[in-house]
Tab-separated table of C-alpha atoms and ligand atoms in Angstrom:
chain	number	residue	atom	x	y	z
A	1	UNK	CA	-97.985	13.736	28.999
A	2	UNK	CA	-98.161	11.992	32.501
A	3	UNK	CA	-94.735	13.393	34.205
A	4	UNK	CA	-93.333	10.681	35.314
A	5	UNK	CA	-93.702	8.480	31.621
A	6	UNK	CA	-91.689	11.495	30.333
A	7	UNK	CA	-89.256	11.666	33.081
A	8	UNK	CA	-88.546	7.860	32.648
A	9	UNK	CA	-88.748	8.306	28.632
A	10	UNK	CA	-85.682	11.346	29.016
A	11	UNK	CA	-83.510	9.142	31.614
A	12	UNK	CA	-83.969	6.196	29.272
A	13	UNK	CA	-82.566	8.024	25.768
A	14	UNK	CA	-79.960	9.566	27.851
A	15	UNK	CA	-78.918	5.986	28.829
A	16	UNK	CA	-79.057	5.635	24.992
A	17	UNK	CA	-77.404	8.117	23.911
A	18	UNK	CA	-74.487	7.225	26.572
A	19	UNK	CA	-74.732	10.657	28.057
A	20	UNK	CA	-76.380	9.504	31.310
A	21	UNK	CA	-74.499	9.950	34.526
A	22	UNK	CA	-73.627	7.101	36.740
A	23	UNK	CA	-73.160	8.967	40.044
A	24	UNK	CA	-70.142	7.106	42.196
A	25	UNK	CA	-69.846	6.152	45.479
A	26	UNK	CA	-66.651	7.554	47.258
A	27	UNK	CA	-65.604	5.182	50.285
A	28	UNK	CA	-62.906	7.268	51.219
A	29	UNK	CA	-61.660	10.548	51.721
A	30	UNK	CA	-60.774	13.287	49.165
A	31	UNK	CA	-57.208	12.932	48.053
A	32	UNK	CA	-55.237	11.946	45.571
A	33	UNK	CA	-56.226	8.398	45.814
A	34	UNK	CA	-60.116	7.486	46.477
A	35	UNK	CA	-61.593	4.111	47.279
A	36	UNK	CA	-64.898	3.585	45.020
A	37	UNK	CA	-66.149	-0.102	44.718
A	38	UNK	CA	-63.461	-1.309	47.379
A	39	UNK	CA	-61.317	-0.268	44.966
A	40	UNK	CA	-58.455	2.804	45.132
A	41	UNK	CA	-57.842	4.684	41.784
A	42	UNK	CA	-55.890	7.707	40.643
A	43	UNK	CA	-58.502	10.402	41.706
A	44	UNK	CA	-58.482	13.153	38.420
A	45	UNK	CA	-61.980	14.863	38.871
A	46	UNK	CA	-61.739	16.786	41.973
A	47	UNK	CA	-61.286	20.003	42.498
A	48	UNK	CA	-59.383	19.764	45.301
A	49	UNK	CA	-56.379	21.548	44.007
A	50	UNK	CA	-54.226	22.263	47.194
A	51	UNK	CA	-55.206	18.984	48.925
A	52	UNK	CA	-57.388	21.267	51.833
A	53	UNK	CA	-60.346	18.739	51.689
A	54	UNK	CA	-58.959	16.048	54.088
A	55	UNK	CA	-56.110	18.076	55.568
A	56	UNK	CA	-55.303	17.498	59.690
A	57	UNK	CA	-54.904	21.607	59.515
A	58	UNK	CA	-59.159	21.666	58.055
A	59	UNK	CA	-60.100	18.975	60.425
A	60	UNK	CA	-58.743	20.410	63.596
A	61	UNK	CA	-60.096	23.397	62.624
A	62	UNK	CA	-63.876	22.471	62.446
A	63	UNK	CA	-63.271	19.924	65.151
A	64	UNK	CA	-62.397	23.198	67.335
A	65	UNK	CA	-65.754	24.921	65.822
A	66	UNK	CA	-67.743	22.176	66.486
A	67	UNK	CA	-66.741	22.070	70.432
A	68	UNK	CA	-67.280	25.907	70.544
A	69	UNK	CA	-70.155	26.789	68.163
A	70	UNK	CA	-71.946	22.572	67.591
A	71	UNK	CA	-72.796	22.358	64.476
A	72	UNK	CA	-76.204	24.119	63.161
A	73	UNK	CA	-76.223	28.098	62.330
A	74	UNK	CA	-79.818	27.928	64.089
A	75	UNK	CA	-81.595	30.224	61.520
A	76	UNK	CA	-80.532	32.558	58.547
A	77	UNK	CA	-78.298	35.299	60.047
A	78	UNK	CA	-80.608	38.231	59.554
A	79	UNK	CA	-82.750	36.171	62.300
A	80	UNK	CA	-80.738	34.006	64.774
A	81	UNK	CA	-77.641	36.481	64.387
A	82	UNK	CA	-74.170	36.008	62.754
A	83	UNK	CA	-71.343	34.282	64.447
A	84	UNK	CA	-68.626	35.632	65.418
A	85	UNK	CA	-66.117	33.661	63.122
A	86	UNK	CA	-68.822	34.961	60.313
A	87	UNK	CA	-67.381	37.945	60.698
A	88	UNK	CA	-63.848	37.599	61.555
A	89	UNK	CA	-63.590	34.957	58.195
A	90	UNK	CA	-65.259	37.481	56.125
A	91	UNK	CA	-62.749	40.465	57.175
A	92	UNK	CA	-60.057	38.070	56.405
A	93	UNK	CA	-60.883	36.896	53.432
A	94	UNK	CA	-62.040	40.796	52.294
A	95	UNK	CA	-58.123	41.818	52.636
A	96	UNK	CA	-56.842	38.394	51.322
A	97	UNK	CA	-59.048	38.939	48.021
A	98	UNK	CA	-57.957	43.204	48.061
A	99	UNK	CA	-61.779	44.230	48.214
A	100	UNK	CA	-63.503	46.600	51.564
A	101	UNK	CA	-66.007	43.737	52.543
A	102	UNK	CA	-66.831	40.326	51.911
A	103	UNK	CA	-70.115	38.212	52.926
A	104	UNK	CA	-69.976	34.688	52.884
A	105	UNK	CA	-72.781	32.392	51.891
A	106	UNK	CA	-73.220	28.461	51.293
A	107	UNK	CA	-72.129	27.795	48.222
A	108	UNK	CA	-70.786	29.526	44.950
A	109	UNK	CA	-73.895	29.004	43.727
A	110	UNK	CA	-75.610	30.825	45.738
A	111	UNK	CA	-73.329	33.746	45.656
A	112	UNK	CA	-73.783	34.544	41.902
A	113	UNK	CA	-77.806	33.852	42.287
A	114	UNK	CA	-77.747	36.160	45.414
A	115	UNK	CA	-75.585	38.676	44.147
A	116	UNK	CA	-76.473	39.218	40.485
A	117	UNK	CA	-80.775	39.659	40.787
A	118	UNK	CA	-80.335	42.092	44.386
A	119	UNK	CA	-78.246	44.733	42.460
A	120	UNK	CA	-79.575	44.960	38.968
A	121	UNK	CA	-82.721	46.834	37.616
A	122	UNK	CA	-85.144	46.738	34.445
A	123	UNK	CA	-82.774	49.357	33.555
A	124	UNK	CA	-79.593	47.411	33.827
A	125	UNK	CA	-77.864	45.627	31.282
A	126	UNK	CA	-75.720	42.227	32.160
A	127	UNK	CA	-72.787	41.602	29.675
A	128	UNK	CA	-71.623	37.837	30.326
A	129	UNK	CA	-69.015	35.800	28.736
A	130	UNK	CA	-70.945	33.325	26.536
A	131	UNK	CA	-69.185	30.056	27.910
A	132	UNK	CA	-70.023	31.663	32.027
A	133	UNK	CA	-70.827	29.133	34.989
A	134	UNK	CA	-74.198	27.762	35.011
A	135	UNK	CA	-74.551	29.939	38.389
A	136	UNK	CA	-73.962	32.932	36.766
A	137	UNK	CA	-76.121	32.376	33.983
A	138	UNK	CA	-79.427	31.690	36.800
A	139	UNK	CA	-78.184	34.526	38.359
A	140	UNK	CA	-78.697	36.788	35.114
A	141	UNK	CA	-82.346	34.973	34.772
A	142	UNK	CA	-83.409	35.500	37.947
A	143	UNK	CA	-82.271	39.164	37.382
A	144	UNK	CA	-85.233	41.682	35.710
A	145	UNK	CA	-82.246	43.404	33.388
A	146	UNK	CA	-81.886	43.105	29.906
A	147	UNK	CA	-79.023	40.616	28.975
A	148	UNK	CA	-76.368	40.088	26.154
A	149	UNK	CA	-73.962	37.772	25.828
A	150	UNK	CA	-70.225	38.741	24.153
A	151	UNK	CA	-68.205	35.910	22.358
A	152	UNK	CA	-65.948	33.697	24.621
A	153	UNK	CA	-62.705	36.007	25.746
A	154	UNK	CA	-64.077	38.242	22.568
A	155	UNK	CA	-62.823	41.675	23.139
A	156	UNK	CA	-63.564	43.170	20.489
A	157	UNK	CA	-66.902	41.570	20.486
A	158	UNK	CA	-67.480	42.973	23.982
A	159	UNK	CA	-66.289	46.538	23.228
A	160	UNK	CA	-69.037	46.324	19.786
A	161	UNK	CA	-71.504	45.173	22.236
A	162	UNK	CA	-70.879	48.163	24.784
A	163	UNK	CA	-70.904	50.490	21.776
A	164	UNK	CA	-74.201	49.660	20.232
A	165	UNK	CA	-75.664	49.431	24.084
A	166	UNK	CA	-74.386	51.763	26.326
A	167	UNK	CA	-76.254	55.139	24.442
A	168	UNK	CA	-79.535	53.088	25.092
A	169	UNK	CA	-79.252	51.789	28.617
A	170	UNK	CA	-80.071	54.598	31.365
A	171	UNK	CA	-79.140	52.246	34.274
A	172	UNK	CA	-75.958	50.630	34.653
A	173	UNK	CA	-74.221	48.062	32.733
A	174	UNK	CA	-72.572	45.410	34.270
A	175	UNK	CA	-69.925	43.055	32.520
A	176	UNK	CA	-69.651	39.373	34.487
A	177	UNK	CA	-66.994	36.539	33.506
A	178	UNK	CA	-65.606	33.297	35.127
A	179	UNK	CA	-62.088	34.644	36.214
A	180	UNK	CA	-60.911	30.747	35.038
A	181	UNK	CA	-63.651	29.417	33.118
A	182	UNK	CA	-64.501	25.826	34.703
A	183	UNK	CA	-64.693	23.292	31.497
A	184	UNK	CA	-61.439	25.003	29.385
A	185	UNK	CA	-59.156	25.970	32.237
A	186	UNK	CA	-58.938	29.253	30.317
A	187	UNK	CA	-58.021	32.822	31.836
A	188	UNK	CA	-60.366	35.730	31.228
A	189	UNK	CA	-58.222	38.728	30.165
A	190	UNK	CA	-59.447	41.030	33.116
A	191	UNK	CA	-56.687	43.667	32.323
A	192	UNK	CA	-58.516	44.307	28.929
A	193	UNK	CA	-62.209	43.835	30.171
A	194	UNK	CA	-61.384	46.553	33.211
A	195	UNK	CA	-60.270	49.633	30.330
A	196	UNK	CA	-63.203	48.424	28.546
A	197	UNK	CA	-65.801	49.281	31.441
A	198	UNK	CA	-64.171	52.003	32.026
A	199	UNK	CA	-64.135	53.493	28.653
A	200	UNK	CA	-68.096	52.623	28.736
A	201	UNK	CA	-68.761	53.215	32.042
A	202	UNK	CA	-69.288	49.794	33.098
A	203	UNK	CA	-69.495	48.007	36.278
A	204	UNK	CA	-67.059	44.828	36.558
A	205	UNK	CA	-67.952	41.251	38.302
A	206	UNK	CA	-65.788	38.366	37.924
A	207	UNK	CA	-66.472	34.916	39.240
A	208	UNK	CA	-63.494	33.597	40.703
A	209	UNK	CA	-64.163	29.913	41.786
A	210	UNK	CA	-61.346	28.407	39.886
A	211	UNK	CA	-58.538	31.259	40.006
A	212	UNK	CA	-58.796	31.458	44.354
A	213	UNK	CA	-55.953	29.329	45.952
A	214	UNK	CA	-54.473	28.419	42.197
A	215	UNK	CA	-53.438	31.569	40.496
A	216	UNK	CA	-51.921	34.919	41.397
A	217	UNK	CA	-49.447	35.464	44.260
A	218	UNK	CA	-50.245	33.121	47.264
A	219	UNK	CA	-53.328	31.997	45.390
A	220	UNK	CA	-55.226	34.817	45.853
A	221	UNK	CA	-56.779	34.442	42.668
A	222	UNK	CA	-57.773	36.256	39.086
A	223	UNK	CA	-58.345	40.057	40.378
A	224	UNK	CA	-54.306	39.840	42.379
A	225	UNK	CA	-52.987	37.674	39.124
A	226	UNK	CA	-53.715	41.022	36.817
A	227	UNK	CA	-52.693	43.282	39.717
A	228	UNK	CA	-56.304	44.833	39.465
A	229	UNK	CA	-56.542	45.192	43.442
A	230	UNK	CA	-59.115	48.339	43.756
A	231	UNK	CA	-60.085	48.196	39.603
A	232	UNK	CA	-62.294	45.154	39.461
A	233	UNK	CA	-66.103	46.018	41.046
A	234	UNK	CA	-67.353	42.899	42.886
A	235	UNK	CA	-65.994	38.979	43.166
A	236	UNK	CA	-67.843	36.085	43.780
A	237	UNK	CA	-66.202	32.533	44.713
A	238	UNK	CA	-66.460	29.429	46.189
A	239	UNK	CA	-64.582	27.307	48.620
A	240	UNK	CA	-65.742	24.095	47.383
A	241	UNK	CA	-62.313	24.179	45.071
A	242	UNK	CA	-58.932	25.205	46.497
A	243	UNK	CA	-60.301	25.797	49.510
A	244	UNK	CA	-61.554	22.002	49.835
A	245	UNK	CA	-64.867	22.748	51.857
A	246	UNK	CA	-67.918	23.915	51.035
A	247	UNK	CA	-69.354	27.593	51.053
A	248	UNK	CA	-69.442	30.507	48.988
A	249	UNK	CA	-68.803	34.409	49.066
A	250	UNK	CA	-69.442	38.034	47.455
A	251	UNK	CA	-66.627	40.792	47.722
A	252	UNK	CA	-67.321	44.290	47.114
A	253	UNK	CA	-67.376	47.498	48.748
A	254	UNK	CA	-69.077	48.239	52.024
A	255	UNK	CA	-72.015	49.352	51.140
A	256	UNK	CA	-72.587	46.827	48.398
A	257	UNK	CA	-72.034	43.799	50.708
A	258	UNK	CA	-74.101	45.942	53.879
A	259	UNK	CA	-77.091	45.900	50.624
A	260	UNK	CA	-76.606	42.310	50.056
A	261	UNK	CA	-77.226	41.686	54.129
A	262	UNK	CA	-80.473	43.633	53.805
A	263	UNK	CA	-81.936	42.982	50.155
A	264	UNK	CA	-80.051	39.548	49.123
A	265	UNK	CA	-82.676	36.662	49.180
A	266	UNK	CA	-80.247	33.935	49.936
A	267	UNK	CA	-78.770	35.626	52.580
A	268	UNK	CA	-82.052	36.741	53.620
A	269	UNK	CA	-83.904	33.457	53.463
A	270	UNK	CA	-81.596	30.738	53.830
A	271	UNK	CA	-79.475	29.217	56.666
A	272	UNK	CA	-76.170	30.741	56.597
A	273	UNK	CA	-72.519	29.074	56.002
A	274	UNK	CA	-71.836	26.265	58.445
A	275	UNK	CA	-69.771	28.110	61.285
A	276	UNK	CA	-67.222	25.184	61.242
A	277	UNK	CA	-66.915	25.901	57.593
A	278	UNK	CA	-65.814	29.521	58.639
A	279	UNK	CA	-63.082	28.358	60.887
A	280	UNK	CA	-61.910	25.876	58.351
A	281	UNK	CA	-61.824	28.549	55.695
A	282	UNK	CA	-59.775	31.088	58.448
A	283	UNK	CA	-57.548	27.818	58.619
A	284	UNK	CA	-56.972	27.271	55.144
A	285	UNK	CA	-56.740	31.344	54.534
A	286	UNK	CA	-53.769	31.621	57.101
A	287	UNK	CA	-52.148	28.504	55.439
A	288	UNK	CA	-52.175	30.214	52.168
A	289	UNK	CA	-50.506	33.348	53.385
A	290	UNK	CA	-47.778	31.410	55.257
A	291	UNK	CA	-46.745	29.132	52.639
A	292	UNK	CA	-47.011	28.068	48.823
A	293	UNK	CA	-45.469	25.052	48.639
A	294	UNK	CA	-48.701	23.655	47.873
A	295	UNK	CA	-49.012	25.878	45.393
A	296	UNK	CA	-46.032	25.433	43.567
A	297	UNK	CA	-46.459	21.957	43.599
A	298	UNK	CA	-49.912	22.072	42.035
A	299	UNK	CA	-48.221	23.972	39.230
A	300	UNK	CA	-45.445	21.199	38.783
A	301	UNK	CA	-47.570	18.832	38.268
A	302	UNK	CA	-49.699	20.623	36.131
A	303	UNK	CA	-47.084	21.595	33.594
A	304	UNK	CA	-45.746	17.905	34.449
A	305	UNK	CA	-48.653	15.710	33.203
A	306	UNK	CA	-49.851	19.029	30.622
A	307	UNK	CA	-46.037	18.765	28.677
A	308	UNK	CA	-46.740	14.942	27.958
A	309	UNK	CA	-49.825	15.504	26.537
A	310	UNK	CA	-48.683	18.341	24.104
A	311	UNK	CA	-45.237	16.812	23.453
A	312	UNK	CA	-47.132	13.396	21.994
A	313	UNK	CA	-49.780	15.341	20.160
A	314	UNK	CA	-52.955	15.380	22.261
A	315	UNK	CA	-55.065	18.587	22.400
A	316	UNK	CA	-55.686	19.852	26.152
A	317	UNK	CA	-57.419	22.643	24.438
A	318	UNK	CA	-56.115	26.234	25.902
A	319	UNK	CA	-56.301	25.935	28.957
A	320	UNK	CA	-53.343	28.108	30.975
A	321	UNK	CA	-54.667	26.135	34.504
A	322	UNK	CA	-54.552	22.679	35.724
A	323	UNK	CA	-58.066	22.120	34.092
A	324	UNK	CA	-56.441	19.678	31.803
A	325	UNK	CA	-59.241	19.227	29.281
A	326	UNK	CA	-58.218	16.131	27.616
A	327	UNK	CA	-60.656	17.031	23.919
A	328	UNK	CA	-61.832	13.627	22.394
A	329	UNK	CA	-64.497	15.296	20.563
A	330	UNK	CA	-67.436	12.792	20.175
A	331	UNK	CA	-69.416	12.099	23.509
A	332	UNK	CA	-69.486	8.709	22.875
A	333	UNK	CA	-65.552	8.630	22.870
A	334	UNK	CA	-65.349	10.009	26.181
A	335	UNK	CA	-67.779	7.800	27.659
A	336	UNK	CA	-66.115	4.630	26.662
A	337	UNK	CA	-62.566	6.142	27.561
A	338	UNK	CA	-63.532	7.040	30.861
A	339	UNK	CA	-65.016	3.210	31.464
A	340	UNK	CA	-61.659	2.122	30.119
A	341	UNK	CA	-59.598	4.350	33.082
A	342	UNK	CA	-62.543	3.178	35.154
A	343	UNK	CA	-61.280	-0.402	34.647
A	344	UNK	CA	-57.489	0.941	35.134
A	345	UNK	CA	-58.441	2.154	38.259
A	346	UNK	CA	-58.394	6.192	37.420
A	347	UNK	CA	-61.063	7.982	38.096
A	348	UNK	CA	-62.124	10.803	35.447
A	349	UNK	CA	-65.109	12.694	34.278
A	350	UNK	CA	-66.499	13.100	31.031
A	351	UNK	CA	-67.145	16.192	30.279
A	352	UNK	CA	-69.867	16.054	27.554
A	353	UNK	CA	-73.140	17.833	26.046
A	354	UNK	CA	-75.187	19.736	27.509
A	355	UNK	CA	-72.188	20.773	29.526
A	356	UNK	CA	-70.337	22.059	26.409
A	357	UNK	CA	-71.366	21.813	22.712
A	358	UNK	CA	-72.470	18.836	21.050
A	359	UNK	CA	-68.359	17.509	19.205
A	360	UNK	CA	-66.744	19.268	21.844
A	361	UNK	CA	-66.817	16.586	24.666
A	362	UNK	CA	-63.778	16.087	26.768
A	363	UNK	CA	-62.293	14.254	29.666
A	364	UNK	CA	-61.125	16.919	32.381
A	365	UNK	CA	-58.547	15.848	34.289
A	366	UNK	CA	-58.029	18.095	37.366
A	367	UNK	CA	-54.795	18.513	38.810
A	368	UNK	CA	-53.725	18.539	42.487
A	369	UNK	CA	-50.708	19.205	45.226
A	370	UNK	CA	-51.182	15.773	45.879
A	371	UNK	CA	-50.313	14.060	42.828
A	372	UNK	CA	-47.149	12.112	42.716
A	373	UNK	CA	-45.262	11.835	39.053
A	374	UNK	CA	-45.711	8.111	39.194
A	375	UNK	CA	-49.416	8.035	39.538
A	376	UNK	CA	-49.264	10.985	36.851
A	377	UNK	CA	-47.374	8.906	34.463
A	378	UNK	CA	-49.564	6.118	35.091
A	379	UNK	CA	-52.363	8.487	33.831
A	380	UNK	CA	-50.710	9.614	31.054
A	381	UNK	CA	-49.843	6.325	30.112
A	382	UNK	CA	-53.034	4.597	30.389
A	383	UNK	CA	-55.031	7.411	28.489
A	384	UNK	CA	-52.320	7.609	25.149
A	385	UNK	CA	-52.420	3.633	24.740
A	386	UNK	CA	-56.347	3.263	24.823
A	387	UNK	CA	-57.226	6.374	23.553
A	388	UNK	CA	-55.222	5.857	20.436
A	389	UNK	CA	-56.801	2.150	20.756
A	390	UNK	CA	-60.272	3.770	20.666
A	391	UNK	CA	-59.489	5.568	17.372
A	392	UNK	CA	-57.748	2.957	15.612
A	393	UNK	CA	-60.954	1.213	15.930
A	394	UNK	CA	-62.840	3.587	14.847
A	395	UNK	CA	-61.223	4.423	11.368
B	401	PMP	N1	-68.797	29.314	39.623
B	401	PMP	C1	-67.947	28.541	38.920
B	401	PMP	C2	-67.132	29.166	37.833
B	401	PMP	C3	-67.827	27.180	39.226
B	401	PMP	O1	-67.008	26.389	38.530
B	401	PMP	C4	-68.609	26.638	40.274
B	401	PMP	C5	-68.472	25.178	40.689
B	401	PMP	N2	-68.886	24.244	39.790
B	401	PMP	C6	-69.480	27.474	40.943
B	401	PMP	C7	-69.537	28.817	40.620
B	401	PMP	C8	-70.369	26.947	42.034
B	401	PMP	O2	-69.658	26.777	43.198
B	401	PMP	P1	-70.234	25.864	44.369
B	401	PMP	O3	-69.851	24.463	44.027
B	401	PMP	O4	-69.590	26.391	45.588
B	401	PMP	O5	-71.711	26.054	44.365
């Protein structure tokens, strides 16, 4: 069929089948308040957690870069060279995350799809949590190992699936899991998965884009929550979340991250991170260290607006984050509550097939520092009365 009759056929039933996605236009900053339409609403689907993404502190900071460095890296690094505040950010975030090294990339993205094909051989096998980030999951296909997956948080699952495997595999085996998966808010239980690779001998990679700046002491994430500083093999993460700015990274020992600068085809072949995005990330990293009041308020208003929902019955699922993952079930629910919030001036996302199974749609509400309790209550408020509007209807 002609490509573009079939593109236009797909984009039409997905307009049917109310699944299609109406990208916004943000006239304003990132905070807890964004202007879309000329209008401000109650901003509930970033992932700006600790409020970094329009902070003076960020802005100064690349402001700064962008006098000393301008603004282009010039080339990948392994050709026009790495700057400077490359490598001083990467040291710094290395200790802040407990691993030897870190290398720093340009997005999450690109760390899982640079890290997980470079290491792995047709004699590897990849264990991966069954409900792991999109990233990951390219990462494993542009890998040449064999692949399993292991039930969501499944241990026992994962130990039956190192059992049957490890006797057969003469490479290495390498377990990889979203530290907070991104869709349930849910915490994987490293403690367990560590004494299971190393009862089979396995190597350990957790992707840590949601637990960095939200859980653990100071924020510094999944590995530090479990106090498995020096157990867990290699981290990848993102700073396009607590961070608030854009860029991604691998942490690992020495050598690993000195064979990701050689062999590594996005570090290899593509520009490297922004240098201004360095310095911010320096400038949010010494924030975190000096202070978690940000912190502390992001989880006050989590349990805040989290308690309201499970003290009048709603399901938020399991999540043990601020993912709030408001579960309406159908997708067609969630489509017509978020254009309801929409008109009230909140700004959601549904959260809706293929994203996660077909019933199991859901509007995620994201939590920030920068919430106030009034403009949570208003969003708490707003979602009970026309949600249970939307269902009366439906019976
Ligand atoms: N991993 C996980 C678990 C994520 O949630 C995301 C962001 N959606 C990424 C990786 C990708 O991060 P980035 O946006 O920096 O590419």
């Amino acid at each position: 069929m002609d490509l573009y009759k079939r593109i236009k056929e797909e984009l039409e039933q997905a307009k049917k089948n109310k699944v299609y996605n109406n990208i916004k236009i943000l006239e304003s900053k990132q905070s807890d308040m964004i202007k879309v339409d000329s209008k401000n609403f109650i901003n509930m689907c970033s992932n700006n957690y600790l409020g970094y993404a329009s902070d003076p502190l960020v802005i100064k900071a690349v402001k700064k870069s962008i006098k000393k460095y301008g603004v282009g890296p010039g080339a990948v690094r392994t050709i026009s060279g790495s700057f400077d505040i490359h490598d001083e950010f990467e040291k710094r975030l290395a200790q802040f995350k407990g691993f030897e090294a870190t290398l720093v990339v340009q997005s999450g993205f690109q760390a899982n799809t640079g890290l997980i094909p470079t290491i792995t051989t047709v004699d590897d096998l990849i264990i991966s949590d069954q409900l792991n980030h999109a990233s990951i999951i390219d990462g494993v296909r542009l890998s040449k190992a064999q692949r399993t997956v292991f039930k969501h948080l499944d241990m026992e699952d994962l130990e039956a699936v190192l059992k049957e495997n490890r006797p057969n595999i003469k490479g290495n085996i390498f377990i990889i899991t979203d530290g907070v998966f991104s869709m349930d808010g849910d915490i994987a239980p490293l403690d367990k998965i560590n004494v299971l690779a190393k009862k089979y001998k396995a190597y350990t990679i957790v992707d840590d884009a949601h637990g960095e700046g939200v859980i653990g002491p100071q924020g510094r994430g999944s590995v530090a929550y479990f106090g498995l500083e020096g157990q867990i093999d290699i981290e990848t993460g993102t700073m396009s979340k607590a961070f608030g700015l854009v860029g991604g990274f691998i942490s690992g020992k020495k050598e690993l991250i000195e064979y990701l600068k050689q062999n590594s085809r996005v570090f290899k072949f593509s520009s490297s991170l922004p240098q201004q995005f360095a310095e911010a990330g320096l400038a949010v990293l010494n924030q975190l260290e000096k202070d978690d009041s940000r912190l502390k308020k992001l989880w006050e208003n989590t349990k805040y607006l989290q308690n309201k929902f499970i003290e009048n019955g709603f399901s938020i699922g399991t999540t043990q984050t601020p993912i709030t993952p408001l579960m309406v079930g159908d997708e067609a629910t969630a489509t017509e509550l978020t254009k309801i919030l929409f008109k009230n001036n909140i700004l959601v996302s549904p959260i809706i097939y293929p994203t996660v199974p077909k019933g199991k749609a859901r509007i995620r509400l994201m939590l920030s520092s920068l919430h106030t309790k009034q403009e949570l209550d208003k969003v708490f408020d707003i979602i009970s009365t026309e949600y249970r509007k939307i269902i009366k209807k439906q019976k």
